[in-house]
XYZ file of C-alpha atoms in Angstrom:
318
model
C -0.023 0.031 -0.078
C 1.546 3.359 -1.141
C 0.337 6.688 0.317
C 1.649 10.261 0.778
C 0.916 12.632 3.631
C 1.783 16.281 4.427
C 0.778 18.597 7.262
C -1.350 21.541 6.043
C -1.311 25.000 7.322
C -3.453 24.058 10.399
C -0.669 21.384 11.413
C -2.956 18.642 10.432
C -1.806 15.496 8.792
C -3.658 15.068 5.534
C -3.318 12.616 2.576
C -2.069 13.922 -0.624
C -1.843 12.486 -4.145
C 1.212 10.630 -4.562
C 2.066 11.919 -7.945
C 1.553 15.523 -6.902
C 3.328 15.297 -3.522
C 5.237 18.411 -2.724
C 8.418 19.008 -0.994
C 8.236 17.851 2.597
C 5.831 15.224 1.977
C 5.868 11.883 3.751
C 5.710 8.903 1.444
C 4.539 5.707 3.271
C 4.673 2.292 1.812
C 3.834 -1.007 3.593
C 3.654 -4.458 1.986
C 4.676 -3.018 -1.241
C 4.248 -4.524 -4.721
C 6.995 -4.342 -7.539
C 4.901 -1.676 -9.241
C 4.837 0.450 -6.107
C 8.631 0.254 -5.707
C 9.009 1.327 -9.133
C 6.660 4.192 -8.634
C 8.835 5.427 -5.594
C 11.949 5.172 -7.568
C 10.614 7.171 -10.312
C 9.330 9.820 -7.767
C 12.214 9.909 -5.471
C 15.180 8.522 -7.331
C 15.838 6.004 -4.785
C 17.240 2.811 -6.380
C 14.645 -0.066 -6.378
C 17.270 -2.473 -4.811
C 17.722 -0.288 -1.918
C 13.820 -0.236 -1.340
C 13.894 -4.069 -1.748
C 16.547 -4.249 1.057
C 14.023 -3.551 3.855
C 11.581 -6.264 2.700
C 14.158 -8.856 4.029
C 13.132 -9.806 7.724
C 16.672 -10.508 8.495
C 18.084 -7.084 7.484
C 20.172 -5.576 10.176
C 19.833 -1.980 11.433
C 22.188 0.227 9.848
C 22.771 3.726 8.298
C 23.920 4.367 4.634
C 24.990 7.880 3.356
C 24.509 8.348 -0.328
C 24.705 11.485 -2.261
C 21.138 11.912 -2.855
C 19.581 10.334 0.199
C 20.300 8.924 3.605
C 19.150 5.460 4.290
C 18.210 4.254 7.831
C 17.061 0.797 8.733
C 15.565 0.507 12.410
C 14.081 -2.545 13.969
C 10.497 -2.197 15.388
C 8.701 -4.780 17.437
C 5.725 -6.791 16.198
C 3.279 -9.213 17.881
C 3.034 -12.616 15.998
C 0.583 -14.225 18.228
C -0.262 -14.322 21.881
C 3.193 -15.327 23.285
C 5.327 -14.697 20.222
C 7.110 -11.442 19.340
C 9.631 -10.387 16.601
C 11.426 -7.578 15.242
C 10.623 -6.259 11.890
C 13.045 -3.892 9.959
C 11.484 -0.385 9.046
C 13.432 1.462 6.073
C 13.608 5.310 6.268
C 14.812 7.237 3.400
C 15.554 10.965 3.788
C 15.929 12.752 0.292
C 16.077 16.507 -0.541
C 12.315 16.396 -1.177
C 10.524 13.615 0.524
C 10.554 11.512 3.802
C 10.035 7.911 2.819
C 9.225 4.917 4.932
C 9.044 1.430 3.603
C 7.973 -1.677 5.580
C 7.315 -5.379 4.810
C 3.902 -4.982 6.601
C 1.935 -2.605 8.681
C 3.368 -2.080 12.244
C 2.317 -0.173 15.278
C 5.121 2.496 15.095
C 3.950 3.947 11.734
C 0.293 3.419 12.640
C 0.892 5.680 15.565
C 2.042 8.354 13.587
C -0.659 8.123 11.095
C -3.138 8.442 14.073
C -1.158 11.188 15.615
C -1.009 9.294 18.870
C 2.502 9.802 19.858
C 4.034 12.967 18.696
C 3.396 16.340 17.409
C 5.471 15.974 14.499
C 5.857 17.611 11.330
C 6.609 15.894 7.892
C 8.860 18.559 6.739
C 11.177 18.298 9.756
C 12.840 15.288 8.564
C 15.561 14.878 11.015
C 13.283 15.450 13.969
C 10.664 13.058 12.443
C 13.574 10.467 12.079
C 14.422 10.579 15.718
C 10.744 10.596 16.801
C 10.382 7.208 14.983
C 13.337 5.828 16.592
C 11.871 7.018 20.020
C 8.549 5.497 19.098
C 10.313 2.219 18.279
C 12.219 2.210 21.612
C 8.803 3.051 23.537
C 7.256 0.071 21.705
C 9.829 -2.176 22.801
C 9.402 -1.018 26.346
C 5.712 -1.587 26.094
C 6.030 -5.178 24.789
C 8.607 -5.978 27.223
C 6.229 -5.065 30.082
C 3.592 -7.295 28.222
C 6.115 -10.074 28.296
C 6.736 -9.591 32.075
C 3.051 -9.626 32.646
C 2.393 -12.745 30.763
C 5.296 -14.427 32.625
C 3.489 -13.690 35.965
C 0.267 -15.195 34.549
C 2.059 -18.421 33.216
C 3.944 -18.757 36.770
C 0.515 -18.843 38.572
C -0.732 -21.543 36.196
C 2.367 -23.723 36.531
C 1.766 -23.710 40.311
C -1.532 -25.243 39.623
C -0.713 -27.568 36.632
C 1.872 -29.989 35.672
C 1.286 -29.643 31.828
C 4.310 -28.975 29.718
C 2.356 -26.176 27.673
C 3.183 -23.644 30.278
C 6.936 -24.360 29.894
C 6.553 -24.114 26.018
C 4.843 -20.766 26.436
C 7.906 -19.712 28.548
C 10.305 -20.944 25.840
C 8.341 -18.829 23.212
C 8.711 -15.723 25.410
C 12.392 -16.512 25.835
C 12.857 -16.686 22.229
C 10.820 -13.374 21.835
C 13.284 -11.702 24.431
C 16.281 -13.024 22.369
C 14.935 -11.421 19.159
C 14.359 -8.146 21.036
C 17.785 -8.130 22.693
C 19.410 -8.545 19.140
C 17.082 -5.903 17.643
C 17.809 -3.313 20.578
C 21.619 -3.704 20.263
C 21.170 -3.106 16.462
C 19.188 0.089 17.066
C 21.821 1.191 19.496
C 24.463 1.178 16.837
C 22.290 2.977 14.402
C 21.510 5.828 17.133
C 25.171 6.152 18.046
C 26.104 6.422 14.279
C 23.573 9.386 13.955
C 24.999 10.905 17.006
C 28.484 10.810 15.480
C 27.182 12.468 12.299
C 26.256 15.705 14.033
C 29.920 17.025 13.794
C 30.711 15.214 10.601
C 31.054 17.210 7.517
C 30.490 14.358 5.329
C 26.917 13.727 6.681
C 25.220 15.659 4.009
C 23.951 18.588 6.252
C 21.370 19.505 3.616
C 19.764 16.144 4.163
C 20.436 15.700 7.964
C 20.042 19.010 9.649
C 20.507 18.468 13.408
C 19.542 21.388 15.635
C 20.175 21.552 19.349
C 16.606 20.258 20.291
C 17.055 17.367 17.651
C 20.420 16.325 19.541
C 18.550 16.427 22.791
C 15.903 14.285 21.181
C 18.392 11.764 20.020
C 20.039 11.644 23.429
C 16.831 10.831 24.956
C 16.224 8.161 22.499
C 19.440 6.514 23.152
C 18.712 6.614 27.058
C 15.419 5.059 26.370
C 16.772 2.197 24.123
C 19.478 1.524 26.742
C 16.593 1.203 29.312
C 14.764 -1.206 27.023
C 18.077 -3.191 26.679
C 18.428 -3.450 30.367
C 14.942 -4.498 30.814
C 15.414 -7.083 28.201
C 18.363 -8.571 30.043
C 16.727 -8.533 33.352
C 13.399 -10.102 32.135
C 15.481 -12.696 30.208
C 17.370 -13.642 33.271
C 14.207 -13.811 35.263
C 12.455 -16.052 32.701
C 15.347 -18.259 32.427
C 15.386 -18.577 36.436
C 11.631 -19.234 36.449
C 11.841 -21.738 33.770
C 14.623 -23.682 35.650
C 12.605 -23.381 38.869
C 9.359 -24.602 37.439
C 11.083 -27.508 35.605
C 12.440 -28.571 39.110
C 9.093 -27.977 40.620
C 7.414 -30.220 38.021
C 10.087 -32.871 38.211
C 9.887 -32.915 42.053
C 6.021 -33.268 41.897
C 6.163 -35.950 39.472
C 8.713 -37.629 41.828
C 6.292 -37.331 44.692
C 3.565 -38.893 42.661
C 5.810 -41.711 41.593
C 6.756 -42.341 45.312
C 3.069 -42.316 46.322
C 2.012 -44.817 43.573
C 4.996 -47.035 44.694
C 3.892 -47.043 48.191
C 0.259 -47.810 47.159
C 1.736 -50.767 44.964
C 3.575 -51.952 48.070
C 0.720 -51.955 50.322
C -1.624 -53.727 47.861
C 1.014 -56.301 47.184
C 1.223 -57.368 50.895
C -2.368 -58.862 51.093
C -2.237 -60.031 47.578
C 0.659 -62.245 48.291
C -0.911 -63.554 51.587
C -4.161 -64.314 50.246
C -2.750 -65.929 46.948
C -0.769 -68.270 49.239
C -3.735 -69.312 51.204
C -5.688 -69.926 47.899
C -2.942 -72.199 46.601
C -3.807 -75.851 46.141
C -1.449 -76.979 49.054
C -2.282 -77.734 52.754
C -2.438 -74.575 54.863
C -2.822 -73.818 58.479
C -6.508 -73.308 59.828
C -7.984 -74.593 56.455
C -10.452 -76.867 58.268
C -11.562 -74.383 60.971
C -14.887 -72.491 60.520
C -13.000 -69.205 61.507
C -9.963 -69.705 59.213
C -11.260 -67.390 56.539
C -11.857 -64.462 58.875
C -8.612 -65.148 60.659
C -6.711 -64.914 57.371
C -8.717 -61.631 56.420
C -7.944 -59.893 59.634
C -4.470 -61.096 59.533
C -4.002 -59.620 56.010
C -5.570 -56.297 57.122
C -3.423 -56.126 60.159
C -0.259 -56.766 58.144
C -1.343 -54.213 55.456
C -1.967 -51.756 58.360
C 1.527 -52.348 59.708
C 3.143 -51.973 56.191
C 1.186 -48.699 55.820
C 2.270 -47.329 59.053
C 5.794 -48.167 58.489
C 5.647 -46.303 54.933
C 4.012 -43.273 56.598
C 6.752 -43.082 59.119
C 9.312 -43.102 56.516
C 7.519 -40.356 54.609
C 6.595 -42.496 51.637
C 2.799 -41.571 51.759
């Protein structure tokens, strides 16, 4: 889907015709087709192969400085299903005329700007807009990390009541998501530090990336926020690993307790079984001709079973 936007005189973000987009417009493309990529190339001059780079899910975050544009790839978090998260690359191109974003699919970061939920931004303030997107990505990571922590608590409560492995599998899925987040946040950190170094670099194409004092302050805040997300990701990952080890031990211990109880019950049931089996064998037995032999055998078996049960209970086998 290919769309163009621009802020009007009332500072409202309004859609504009893609072919008549003026300087300072924002061109956004999600899940693009080959025709849409060619359309962007004809409009902005950005090579199609550079646009296609962002469509690779495994693309790392990086910054490329070209003569006619600056290319930034940043990772944004996405929710795949209930307990599964991943990071999706978002491509940002800054040209002399336009601010272009390209992504493999729609994500919450771009949607928040389209709905004007996060920042009061201007499409023609391209450097600040770039840093605001980076800030929104870091905030989204923090939000999803809090969701992962909340789900971990819920799973922990369920594990205490159930011995099923599905809760452990959910923890494994969350642990995998934290690994993806950790990798993505480290890559984003490298991008932010590279952009910070460009502020005093004469080769950074100042006409394309103008950085004022408030922009530098915003970028510094974004770097701090990204570091907080990294720290949270590391802490939650360690907590989740410890919980998985603890719950695995709890499940194993509970299973051992159940097996011990069943073994004790088997022993208790085996005692009268052996006694009664011997009495029923086709061989001479004591008291076989007395009228009270059956009751004596029954009571004797019960008494012996009681003694064995008491012994196992004293040994903490029941």
